[in-house]
């Protein structure tokens, strides 16, 4: 619930404001609590927003996998051209930028993958080029139930996994192989029933429980859909449903989100491959980490359609640059965020949703530009006005490095190009990614978050106890 405003903002002295912060921090016990506090409009006075932000630095609330952000490829692209795929220096450079990561081969087009498909017209096109890697989609049926007229229930699927495990164990190469499943869809009632049956039989057999997710039908999506907080919040409810079933049978079992996309039906040109889609993607990463999901696998690194990170001409799209910044700056330890400020009282029947989303992690220990103990915030501002954030408590009076990501060009939110701190991001050449240069902000400076943007903010030299050691 929002905090009510007890007096007009003009009557608050700096000391009173600080005491209000301390009071709210003492009352805030929920990990990762994130709220906004817009001040109500007074006659003749512009609406302002004051947000005071602190982070709990003694211990992490979650620790996710080192390969938390991982990638997926559909084997239908590469099953008879893997070495040719690797021969693209540009793609290899882009993939290397997102390491370390798991690489999953999978997708709905591979239910009946043909490993010896003789028909391969792409080979006769004179590649390699973009079309050289996009082969024979018309030959791979993708619906087991439709093609075979039968379905497998959760209990039978669990027995199949146990049988698979027993077949792999005598083989030296696979005796210690990990097994993941059941890779369910969105947790509707019938899917939850399947998961329940599977976990009852084979919950202890799999190394992690997996499921897939998409947010919206790609055939009807509009650009403003990516800014709807109600849409962003749908994932949280799905996580809770899956965790409830998993923890009933195997408490603490790791859960992976495999094959996540923003839109279904292959995505939508100039939408799911644009800057606007990044709000869903970055919020997905923050929400999953905060709720304890161990790994998220993005579908797809390079693919057909419009949900990928790299397009068919091998150009990195906005979600690629967002993922690259995440990899460079975000470590696996998740920290609790506490905010305090002033908010107008909600009118009856009105829902105030979170349009300013703030997540915090220990800064990646792979990034040698920052000493251990530094903290990285990543912030999504869905408001149509800029928001000001004052760092308090352990973050007070620290130097901050800003990595502000905005659309580049005339297409606005639908742009396929982005700029970092005002400079367009593009590859230097096929073998070189650009330097991701921060904008240093002086100690104690208020963070100003432009409207409808997202960014990363490294708070240097915090010496956070939670972040000192791996």
Tab-separated table of C-alpha atoms in Angstrom:
chain	number	residue	atom	x	y	z
A	1	UNK	CA	0.000	0.000	0.000
A	2	UNK	CA	1.257	3.532	-0.677
A	3	UNK	CA	2.376	5.699	2.211
A	4	UNK	CA	-0.026	8.592	2.873
A	5	UNK	CA	1.241	12.131	2.885
A	6	UNK	CA	0.954	13.529	6.388
A	7	UNK	CA	1.746	17.130	5.446
A	8	UNK	CA	2.433	19.220	2.344
A	9	UNK	CA	5.941	18.771	0.951
A	10	UNK	CA	6.712	22.455	1.338
A	11	UNK	CA	6.497	22.156	5.147
A	12	UNK	CA	9.105	19.424	5.467
A	13	UNK	CA	12.558	20.481	6.571
A	14	UNK	CA	15.608	18.421	5.463
A	15	UNK	CA	15.847	16.954	8.975
A	16	UNK	CA	12.188	15.954	8.983
A	17	UNK	CA	12.621	14.405	5.570
A	18	UNK	CA	15.555	12.349	6.794
A	19	UNK	CA	13.587	11.202	9.859
A	20	UNK	CA	10.753	10.176	7.542
A	21	UNK	CA	13.235	8.100	5.581
A	22	UNK	CA	14.501	6.345	8.694
A	23	UNK	CA	10.942	5.620	9.801
A	24	UNK	CA	10.031	4.087	6.456
A	25	UNK	CA	13.233	2.046	6.337
A	26	UNK	CA	12.539	0.610	9.766
A	27	UNK	CA	9.044	-0.399	8.655
A	28	UNK	CA	10.131	-1.847	5.316
A	29	UNK	CA	10.865	-5.535	5.750
A	30	UNK	CA	9.903	-6.928	2.376
A	31	UNK	CA	12.944	-7.837	0.257
A	32	UNK	CA	13.197	-5.904	-2.948
A	33	UNK	CA	10.420	-3.480	-1.976
A	34	UNK	CA	10.052	-0.882	-4.714
A	35	UNK	CA	7.564	1.994	-4.621
A	36	UNK	CA	7.183	5.423	-6.144
A	37	UNK	CA	6.150	8.516	-4.272
A	38	UNK	CA	4.787	11.292	-6.512
A	39	UNK	CA	3.760	14.402	-4.610
A	40	UNK	CA	0.210	15.562	-5.162
A	41	UNK	CA	-0.337	18.728	-7.170
A	42	UNK	CA	-1.074	21.925	-5.326
A	43	UNK	CA	-2.706	24.863	-7.056
A	44	UNK	CA	-0.091	26.866	-8.917
A	45	UNK	CA	2.667	24.389	-7.999
A	46	UNK	CA	4.255	21.923	-10.441
A	47	UNK	CA	3.981	18.244	-9.525
A	48	UNK	CA	7.272	16.937	-8.195
A	49	UNK	CA	8.582	13.571	-7.145
A	50	UNK	CA	10.998	12.977	-4.306
A	51	UNK	CA	12.445	9.505	-3.848
A	52	UNK	CA	15.036	8.567	-1.258
A	53	UNK	CA	16.781	5.273	-1.940
A	54	UNK	CA	18.894	2.951	0.172
A	55	UNK	CA	20.033	-0.659	-0.243
A	56	UNK	CA	20.640	-3.354	2.367
A	57	UNK	CA	24.337	-4.187	2.057
A	58	UNK	CA	24.991	-6.687	4.855
A	59	UNK	CA	23.753	-9.798	3.060
A	60	UNK	CA	22.039	-10.661	-0.233
A	61	UNK	CA	18.373	-11.619	-0.292
A	62	UNK	CA	18.998	-13.997	-3.217
A	63	UNK	CA	21.963	-15.415	-5.085
A	64	UNK	CA	21.280	-16.545	-8.636
A	65	UNK	CA	23.396	-18.592	-11.023
A	66	UNK	CA	26.608	-17.077	-12.416
A	67	UNK	CA	25.061	-17.789	-15.834
A	68	UNK	CA	21.741	-16.213	-14.842
A	69	UNK	CA	21.245	-14.539	-18.233
A	70	UNK	CA	21.672	-17.310	-20.797
A	71	UNK	CA	20.778	-17.883	-24.445
A	72	UNK	CA	18.783	-20.190	-26.675
A	73	UNK	CA	19.196	-21.284	-30.276
A	74	UNK	CA	16.739	-23.300	-32.300
A	75	UNK	CA	18.596	-26.335	-33.725
A	76	UNK	CA	16.566	-25.986	-36.923
A	77	UNK	CA	18.890	-23.089	-37.793
A	78	UNK	CA	22.105	-24.976	-37.348
A	79	UNK	CA	21.534	-28.720	-37.382
A	80	UNK	CA	23.234	-29.150	-40.746
A	81	UNK	CA	25.329	-26.003	-40.703
A	82	UNK	CA	26.803	-25.557	-37.205
A	83	UNK	CA	30.359	-25.070	-38.427
A	84	UNK	CA	29.093	-22.576	-40.996
A	85	UNK	CA	27.288	-20.709	-38.210
A	86	UNK	CA	30.519	-20.496	-36.244
A	87	UNK	CA	32.315	-19.164	-39.300
A	88	UNK	CA	30.547	-15.827	-38.921
A	89	UNK	CA	33.096	-13.753	-37.031
A	90	UNK	CA	30.477	-11.122	-36.263
A	91	UNK	CA	28.067	-13.595	-34.628
A	92	UNK	CA	30.857	-15.171	-32.606
A	93	UNK	CA	31.926	-11.722	-31.354
A	94	UNK	CA	28.362	-10.890	-30.342
A	95	UNK	CA	27.915	-14.237	-28.593
A	96	UNK	CA	31.223	-13.899	-26.752
A	97	UNK	CA	30.059	-10.562	-25.365
A	98	UNK	CA	27.272	-12.334	-23.453
A	99	UNK	CA	29.466	-14.967	-21.834
A	100	UNK	CA	29.475	-16.693	-19.420
A	101	UNK	CA	26.146	-18.282	-20.260
A	102	UNK	CA	24.405	-21.569	-20.856
A	103	UNK	CA	23.473	-22.245	-24.484
A	104	UNK	CA	20.213	-24.106	-24.870
A	105	UNK	CA	19.226	-25.806	-28.113
A	106	UNK	CA	15.475	-25.894	-28.251
A	107	UNK	CA	12.255	-24.368	-29.448
A	108	UNK	CA	8.800	-25.362	-30.590
A	109	UNK	CA	10.026	-26.063	-34.126
A	110	UNK	CA	12.199	-28.954	-32.977
A	111	UNK	CA	9.635	-31.429	-31.634
A	112	UNK	CA	10.292	-33.468	-34.760
A	113	UNK	CA	13.789	-32.319	-35.654
A	114	UNK	CA	15.203	-34.146	-38.673
A	115	UNK	CA	18.903	-34.713	-38.272
A	116	UNK	CA	19.430	-35.950	-41.849
A	117	UNK	CA	17.328	-33.578	-43.878
A	118	UNK	CA	18.511	-33.946	-47.457
A	119	UNK	CA	16.476	-31.031	-48.740
A	120	UNK	CA	18.500	-27.908	-48.085
A	121	UNK	CA	17.943	-25.143	-50.645
A	122	UNK	CA	19.898	-22.668	-48.519
A	123	UNK	CA	23.071	-24.532	-49.468
A	124	UNK	CA	22.537	-23.616	-53.125
A	125	UNK	CA	22.072	-19.890	-52.529
A	126	UNK	CA	25.756	-19.121	-52.637
A	127	UNK	CA	26.174	-18.227	-48.943
A	128	UNK	CA	27.304	-17.660	-46.384
A	129	UNK	CA	24.929	-14.803	-45.775
A	130	UNK	CA	21.909	-14.237	-43.570
A	131	UNK	CA	19.739	-16.680	-45.556
A	132	UNK	CA	22.423	-19.340	-45.330
A	133	UNK	CA	21.556	-20.000	-41.694
A	134	UNK	CA	17.757	-19.860	-41.944
A	135	UNK	CA	16.851	-23.267	-43.342
A	136	UNK	CA	13.793	-25.356	-44.020
A	137	UNK	CA	11.349	-24.040	-41.453
A	138	UNK	CA	8.505	-25.365	-43.606
A	139	UNK	CA	9.721	-28.975	-42.934
A	140	UNK	CA	9.486	-29.138	-39.122
A	141	UNK	CA	6.063	-29.765	-37.535
A	142	UNK	CA	5.913	-28.260	-34.075
A	143	UNK	CA	2.920	-29.716	-32.262
A	144	UNK	CA	3.267	-33.221	-30.838
A	145	UNK	CA	-0.336	-33.530	-29.798
A	146	UNK	CA	-1.715	-32.399	-33.152
A	147	UNK	CA	0.606	-34.628	-35.140
A	148	UNK	CA	0.120	-37.753	-33.041
A	149	UNK	CA	-3.383	-37.338	-31.678
A	150	UNK	CA	-2.312	-37.979	-28.100
A	151	UNK	CA	-0.891	-36.188	-25.085
A	152	UNK	CA	1.407	-37.214	-22.236
A	153	UNK	CA	0.255	-36.500	-18.678
A	154	UNK	CA	2.548	-35.342	-15.884
A	155	UNK	CA	2.882	-38.709	-14.215
A	156	UNK	CA	3.860	-40.467	-17.457
A	157	UNK	CA	6.256	-37.662	-18.344
A	158	UNK	CA	7.906	-38.071	-14.942
A	159	UNK	CA	8.337	-41.806	-15.534
A	160	UNK	CA	9.890	-41.030	-18.922
A	161	UNK	CA	12.435	-38.747	-17.273
A	162	UNK	CA	13.359	-41.427	-14.764
A	163	UNK	CA	13.799	-43.899	-17.621
A	164	UNK	CA	15.938	-41.416	-19.531
A	165	UNK	CA	18.146	-40.922	-16.476
A	166	UNK	CA	18.640	-44.674	-16.130
A	167	UNK	CA	19.585	-44.942	-19.812
A	168	UNK	CA	22.163	-42.162	-19.538
A	169	UNK	CA	23.917	-43.283	-16.365
A	170	UNK	CA	25.730	-46.363	-17.809
A	171	UNK	CA	27.167	-44.253	-20.633
A	172	UNK	CA	30.434	-42.699	-19.514
A	173	UNK	CA	29.954	-39.489	-21.484
A	174	UNK	CA	26.511	-38.849	-19.982
A	175	UNK	CA	26.779	-40.492	-16.562
A	176	UNK	CA	27.015	-37.115	-14.848
A	177	UNK	CA	24.861	-35.176	-17.280
A	178	UNK	CA	22.282	-32.806	-15.808
A	179	UNK	CA	18.610	-33.259	-16.599
A	180	UNK	CA	16.134	-30.380	-16.813
A	181	UNK	CA	12.382	-30.372	-17.253
A	182	UNK	CA	9.475	-30.621	-17.783
A	183	UNK	CA	9.645	-27.334	-19.725
A	184	UNK	CA	5.967	-26.508	-19.299
A	185	UNK	CA	4.136	-23.561	-20.793
A	186	UNK	CA	2.381	-20.720	-18.986
A	187	UNK	CA	1.007	-22.078	-15.692
A	188	UNK	CA	-2.685	-22.288	-16.413
A	189	UNK	CA	-4.819	-24.838	-14.587
A	190	UNK	CA	-4.072	-27.816	-16.865
A	191	UNK	CA	-0.367	-26.987	-16.969
A	192	UNK	CA	-0.180	-26.772	-13.181
A	193	UNK	CA	-1.851	-30.194	-13.020
A	194	UNK	CA	0.809	-31.578	-15.372
A	195	UNK	CA	3.593	-30.050	-13.287
A	196	UNK	CA	2.078	-31.454	-10.103
A	197	UNK	CA	1.989	-34.968	-11.571
A	198	UNK	CA	5.528	-34.637	-12.874
A	199	UNK	CA	6.981	-33.365	-9.599
A	200	UNK	CA	5.252	-36.105	-7.614
A	201	UNK	CA	7.005	-38.766	-9.714
A	202	UNK	CA	10.279	-37.213	-10.865
A	203	UNK	CA	10.871	-34.050	-8.836
A	204	UNK	CA	14.093	-35.417	-7.373
A	205	UNK	CA	15.300	-36.681	-10.765
A	206	UNK	CA	15.704	-33.317	-12.503
A	207	UNK	CA	18.451	-30.849	-11.602
A	208	UNK	CA	16.146	-27.891	-12.216
A	209	UNK	CA	12.471	-27.385	-13.032
A	210	UNK	CA	11.902	-25.479	-16.267
A	211	UNK	CA	9.067	-23.522	-17.852
A	212	UNK	CA	8.489	-21.086	-20.721
A	213	UNK	CA	6.822	-17.690	-20.856
A	214	UNK	CA	5.662	-15.034	-23.273
A	215	UNK	CA	3.857	-11.820	-22.361
A	216	UNK	CA	1.516	-10.941	-25.211
A	217	UNK	CA	0.189	-12.138	-28.554
A	218	UNK	CA	2.576	-10.826	-31.196
A	219	UNK	CA	-0.256	-10.513	-33.729
A	220	UNK	CA	-2.117	-7.812	-31.788
A	221	UNK	CA	0.616	-6.058	-29.806
A	222	UNK	CA	0.936	-2.244	-29.830
A	223	UNK	CA	3.881	-0.147	-28.728
A	224	UNK	CA	2.096	1.175	-25.641
A	225	UNK	CA	1.525	-2.383	-24.429
A	226	UNK	CA	5.198	-2.542	-23.462
A	227	UNK	CA	4.626	0.282	-20.966
A	228	UNK	CA	1.670	-1.310	-19.148
A	229	UNK	CA	2.580	-2.181	-15.586
A	230	UNK	CA	-0.228	-4.724	-15.472
A	231	UNK	CA	1.501	-6.624	-18.273
A	232	UNK	CA	4.900	-6.409	-16.582
A	233	UNK	CA	3.420	-7.843	-13.394
A	234	UNK	CA	1.896	-10.976	-14.982
A	235	UNK	CA	5.194	-12.834	-14.617
A	236	UNK	CA	5.278	-12.455	-10.843
A	237	UNK	CA	2.042	-14.377	-10.388
A	238	UNK	CA	3.275	-17.177	-12.656
A	239	UNK	CA	6.468	-17.494	-10.636
A	240	UNK	CA	4.497	-17.919	-7.417
A	241	UNK	CA	2.266	-20.612	-8.922
A	242	UNK	CA	5.231	-22.660	-10.106
A	243	UNK	CA	7.179	-22.197	-6.879
A	244	UNK	CA	4.186	-23.398	-4.873
A	245	UNK	CA	4.065	-26.730	-6.729
A	246	UNK	CA	7.841	-27.218	-6.785
A	247	UNK	CA	8.275	-26.472	-3.088
A	248	UNK	CA	5.475	-28.890	-2.194
A	249	UNK	CA	7.553	-31.853	-3.412
A	250	UNK	CA	11.169	-30.647	-3.518
A	251	UNK	CA	11.686	-27.507	-1.396
A	252	UNK	CA	14.577	-25.407	-2.639
A	253	UNK	CA	14.740	-27.052	-6.071
A	254	UNK	CA	16.208	-24.697	-8.666
A	255	UNK	CA	13.786	-23.235	-11.206
A	256	UNK	CA	14.789	-22.046	-14.674
A	257	UNK	CA	12.778	-19.948	-17.092
A	258	UNK	CA	13.635	-21.324	-20.522
A	259	UNK	CA	12.705	-19.770	-23.832
A	260	UNK	CA	11.348	-16.443	-22.564
A	261	UNK	CA	10.097	-14.017	-25.240
A	262	UNK	CA	8.230	-10.729	-25.066
A	263	UNK	CA	5.639	-11.645	-27.716
A	264	UNK	CA	4.318	-14.868	-29.214
A	265	UNK	CA	3.896	-15.811	-32.883
A	266	UNK	CA	7.498	-15.004	-33.755
A	267	UNK	CA	7.264	-11.418	-32.576
A	268	UNK	CA	6.270	-8.237	-34.410
A	269	UNK	CA	8.496	-6.126	-36.634
A	270	UNK	CA	9.357	-2.692	-35.183
A	271	UNK	CA	7.911	-3.688	-31.814
A	272	UNK	CA	9.352	-6.816	-30.196
A	273	UNK	CA	12.716	-6.015	-31.817
A	274	UNK	CA	12.651	-2.335	-30.780
A	275	UNK	CA	13.717	-0.250	-27.790
A	276	UNK	CA	10.195	-0.499	-26.320
A	277	UNK	CA	10.525	-4.262	-25.796
A	278	UNK	CA	13.467	-3.617	-23.476
A	279	UNK	CA	11.152	-2.525	-20.653
A	280	UNK	CA	9.679	-6.020	-20.508
A	281	UNK	CA	13.076	-7.683	-20.878
A	282	UNK	CA	14.868	-5.695	-18.163
A	283	UNK	CA	11.918	-6.005	-15.802
A	284	UNK	CA	11.883	-9.760	-16.456
A	285	UNK	CA	15.521	-10.018	-15.404
A	286	UNK	CA	14.934	-7.973	-12.255
A	287	UNK	CA	11.748	-9.730	-11.232
A	288	UNK	CA	13.120	-13.249	-11.796
A	289	UNK	CA	16.277	-12.569	-9.792
A	290	UNK	CA	14.309	-10.978	-6.943
A	291	UNK	CA	11.942	-13.934	-6.731
A	292	UNK	CA	14.709	-16.527	-6.754
A	293	UNK	CA	14.609	-17.960	-10.285
A	294	UNK	CA	18.081	-19.388	-10.866
A	295	UNK	CA	18.496	-18.968	-14.649
A	296	UNK	CA	16.616	-17.221	-17.452
A	297	UNK	CA	17.261	-18.326	-21.031
A	298	UNK	CA	16.445	-15.776	-23.702
A	299	UNK	CA	14.806	-16.978	-26.884
A	300	UNK	CA	16.566	-16.373	-29.099
A	301	UNK	CA	20.096	-15.158	-29.666
A	302	UNK	CA	19.793	-15.360	-33.454
A	303	UNK	CA	16.696	-16.617	-35.209
A	304	UNK	CA	13.890	-15.942	-37.606
A	305	UNK	CA	11.087	-13.603	-36.589
A	306	UNK	CA	11.443	-10.548	-34.351
A	307	UNK	CA	12.116	-11.790	-30.809
A	308	UNK	CA	15.846	-12.274	-31.140
A	309	UNK	CA	18.860	-10.305	-29.889
A	310	UNK	CA	20.621	-10.241	-33.280
A	311	UNK	CA	18.732	-9.709	-36.533
A	312	UNK	CA	19.014	-11.643	-39.780
A	313	UNK	CA	21.681	-9.245	-41.050
A	314	UNK	CA	23.775	-9.948	-37.937
A	315	UNK	CA	23.092	-6.529	-36.403
A	316	UNK	CA	22.632	-6.304	-32.613
A	317	UNK	CA	19.192	-5.074	-31.595
A	318	UNK	CA	18.275	-2.980	-28.504
A	319	UNK	CA	17.745	-6.043	-26.292
A	320	UNK	CA	21.259	-7.206	-27.181
A	321	UNK	CA	22.811	-3.985	-25.875
A	322	UNK	CA	20.600	-4.175	-22.791
A	323	UNK	CA	21.776	-7.753	-22.199
A	324	UNK	CA	25.403	-6.758	-22.757
A	325	UNK	CA	25.169	-4.008	-20.131
A	326	UNK	CA	23.497	-6.445	-17.747
A	327	UNK	CA	26.291	-8.965	-18.236
A	328	UNK	CA	29.016	-6.364	-17.730
A	329	UNK	CA	27.537	-4.717	-14.636
A	330	UNK	CA	25.263	-7.132	-12.760
A	331	UNK	CA	26.505	-9.842	-10.418
A	332	UNK	CA	24.537	-12.832	-9.066
A	333	UNK	CA	23.892	-11.415	-5.587
A	334	UNK	CA	20.525	-9.658	-5.270
A	335	UNK	CA	20.112	-6.882	-2.698
A	336	UNK	CA	17.004	-5.509	-1.008
A	337	UNK	CA	15.949	-2.025	-2.139
A	338	UNK	CA	14.266	0.419	0.253
A	339	UNK	CA	12.634	3.655	-0.813
A	340	UNK	CA	10.900	6.436	1.078
A	341	UNK	CA	9.183	9.665	0.135
A	342	UNK	CA	5.802	11.294	-0.203
A	343	UNK	CA	2.770	10.062	-2.091
A	344	UNK	CA	-0.713	11.398	-2.605
A	345	UNK	CA	-3.521	9.349	-1.126
A	346	UNK	CA	-5.147	7.051	-3.710
A	347	UNK	CA	-8.637	7.957	-4.797
A	348	UNK	CA	-11.314	5.291	-4.170
A	349	UNK	CA	-11.220	2.554	-6.782
A	350	UNK	CA	-7.904	3.684	-8.221
A	351	UNK	CA	-4.944	1.320	-8.395
A	352	UNK	CA	-1.514	2.930	-8.133
A	353	UNK	CA	0.965	0.674	-9.896
A	354	UNK	CA	4.709	0.735	-9.931
A	355	UNK	CA	5.889	2.786	-12.907
A	356	UNK	CA	9.330	3.332	-11.433
A	357	UNK	CA	11.087	0.011	-10.891
A	358	UNK	CA	14.383	-0.214	-9.071
A	359	UNK	CA	16.515	-3.332	-8.668
A	360	UNK	CA	19.909	-3.705	-6.989
A	361	UNK	CA	22.723	-6.262	-7.231
A	362	UNK	CA	26.343	-6.485	-6.281
A	363	UNK	CA	28.387	-5.266	-9.234
A	364	UNK	CA	29.783	-8.095	-11.363
A	365	UNK	CA	33.148	-9.277	-10.069
A	366	UNK	CA	34.123	-9.911	-13.708
A	367	UNK	CA	34.162	-6.141	-14.248
A	368	UNK	CA	37.615	-4.971	-13.208
A	369	UNK	CA	36.664	-1.303	-13.512
A	370	UNK	CA	34.996	-1.526	-10.108
A	371	UNK	CA	36.345	-2.799	-6.815
A	372	UNK	CA	34.438	-5.436	-4.922
A	373	UNK	CA	31.872	-3.958	-2.625
A	374	UNK	CA	30.358	-1.758	-5.353
A	375	UNK	CA	26.620	-1.906	-6.069
A	376	UNK	CA	24.726	-1.627	-9.355
A	377	UNK	CA	21.184	-0.294	-9.551
A	378	UNK	CA	19.070	-0.748	-12.649
A	379	UNK	CA	16.066	1.472	-13.026
A	380	UNK	CA	13.032	1.485	-15.336
A	381	UNK	CA	11.059	4.732	-15.584
A	382	UNK	CA	7.699	4.229	-17.286
A	383	UNK	CA	6.444	7.669	-16.260
A	384	UNK	CA	6.065	10.403	-18.856
A	385	UNK	CA	8.030	12.730	-16.614
A	386	UNK	CA	11.540	12.557	-15.254
A	387	UNK	CA	12.070	11.240	-11.738
A	388	UNK	CA	14.675	12.304	-9.209
A	389	UNK	CA	16.310	9.868	-6.826
A	390	UNK	CA	18.471	10.833	-3.876
A	391	UNK	CA	20.807	8.138	-2.615
A	392	UNK	CA	20.727	7.769	1.165
A	393	UNK	CA	22.153	5.639	3.941
A	394	UNK	CA	25.035	3.435	2.787
A	395	UNK	CA	24.808	4.919	-0.728
A	396	UNK	CA	25.016	8.521	0.408
A	397	UNK	CA	27.785	10.746	-0.998
A	398	UNK	CA	29.226	8.069	-3.277
A	399	UNK	CA	30.450	8.560	-6.839
A	400	UNK	CA	28.023	7.043	-9.336
A	401	UNK	CA	28.674	5.857	-12.892
A	402	UNK	CA	25.625	6.265	-15.115
A	403	UNK	CA	24.815	3.998	-18.083
A	404	UNK	CA	21.635	5.529	-19.506
A	405	UNK	CA	20.132	3.644	-22.444
A	406	UNK	CA	17.808	5.607	-24.761
A	407	UNK	CA	16.429	5.127	-28.285
A	408	UNK	CA	18.509	6.563	-31.111
A	409	UNK	CA	17.071	8.118	-34.265
A	410	UNK	CA	13.664	9.368	-35.330
A	411	UNK	CA	11.630	6.260	-34.501
A	412	UNK	CA	11.484	6.871	-30.759
A	413	UNK	CA	10.373	3.856	-28.745
A	414	UNK	CA	10.182	1.798	-31.945
A	415	UNK	CA	13.815	2.452	-32.817
A	416	UNK	CA	16.076	-0.531	-33.480
A	417	UNK	CA	19.114	1.510	-32.498
A	418	UNK	CA	20.080	2.777	-29.061
A	419	UNK	CA	22.418	5.319	-27.511
A	420	UNK	CA	24.396	5.027	-24.304
A	421	UNK	CA	24.752	8.335	-22.454
A	422	UNK	CA	24.009	10.140	-25.719
A	423	UNK	CA	26.400	8.124	-27.917
A	424	UNK	CA	24.982	5.617	-30.464
A	425	UNK	CA	25.983	2.007	-29.845
A	426	UNK	CA	27.310	0.001	-32.784
A	427	UNK	CA	30.038	-2.544	-33.417
A	428	UNK	CA	33.469	-1.121	-34.208
A	429	UNK	CA	34.030	-3.960	-36.691
A	430	UNK	CA	33.081	-7.640	-36.966
A	431	UNK	CA	35.532	-8.585	-34.246
A	432	UNK	CA	35.152	-5.659	-31.845
A	433	UNK	CA	32.366	-4.495	-29.566
A	434	UNK	CA	32.297	-0.811	-28.564
A	435	UNK	CA	33.523	0.435	-25.202
A	436	UNK	CA	30.616	0.913	-22.830
A	437	UNK	CA	31.672	4.230	-21.356
A	438	UNK	CA	29.884	5.507	-18.247
A	439	UNK	CA	29.034	9.068	-17.394
A	440	UNK	CA	30.560	9.833	-13.956
A	441	UNK	CA	28.283	11.695	-11.552
A	442	UNK	CA	29.810	13.597	-8.653
A	443	UNK	CA	29.339	12.309	-5.134
A	444	UNK	CA	25.982	13.236	-3.645
A	445	UNK	CA	24.404	14.235	-6.934
A	446	UNK	CA	20.713	13.458	-7.393
A	447	UNK	CA	19.991	10.827	-10.047
A	448	UNK	CA	17.711	12.234	-12.730
A	449	UNK	CA	15.886	9.492	-14.645
A	450	UNK	CA	14.459	10.774	-17.956
A	451	UNK	CA	10.887	9.798	-18.884
A	452	UNK	CA	10.296	6.371	-20.474
A	453	UNK	CA	13.900	5.215	-20.223
A	454	UNK	CA	16.024	2.608	-18.485
A	455	UNK	CA	19.548	2.660	-17.170
A	456	UNK	CA	22.208	1.184	-14.909
A	457	UNK	CA	23.906	3.087	-12.084
A	458	UNK	CA	27.066	1.751	-10.451
A	459	UNK	CA	27.545	3.148	-6.950
A	460	UNK	CA	31.281	2.955	-6.440
A	461	UNK	CA	33.245	2.046	-3.334
A	462	UNK	CA	30.268	1.293	-1.122
A	463	UNK	CA	32.313	-1.465	0.529
A	464	UNK	CA	29.117	-3.502	0.873
A	465	UNK	CA	29.718	-6.547	3.043
A	466	UNK	CA	27.420	-8.636	0.855
A	467	UNK	CA	29.536	-7.849	-2.209
A	468	UNK	CA	33.090	-8.229	-0.962
A	469	UNK	CA	33.392	-11.936	-1.603
A	470	UNK	CA	32.196	-14.263	-4.341
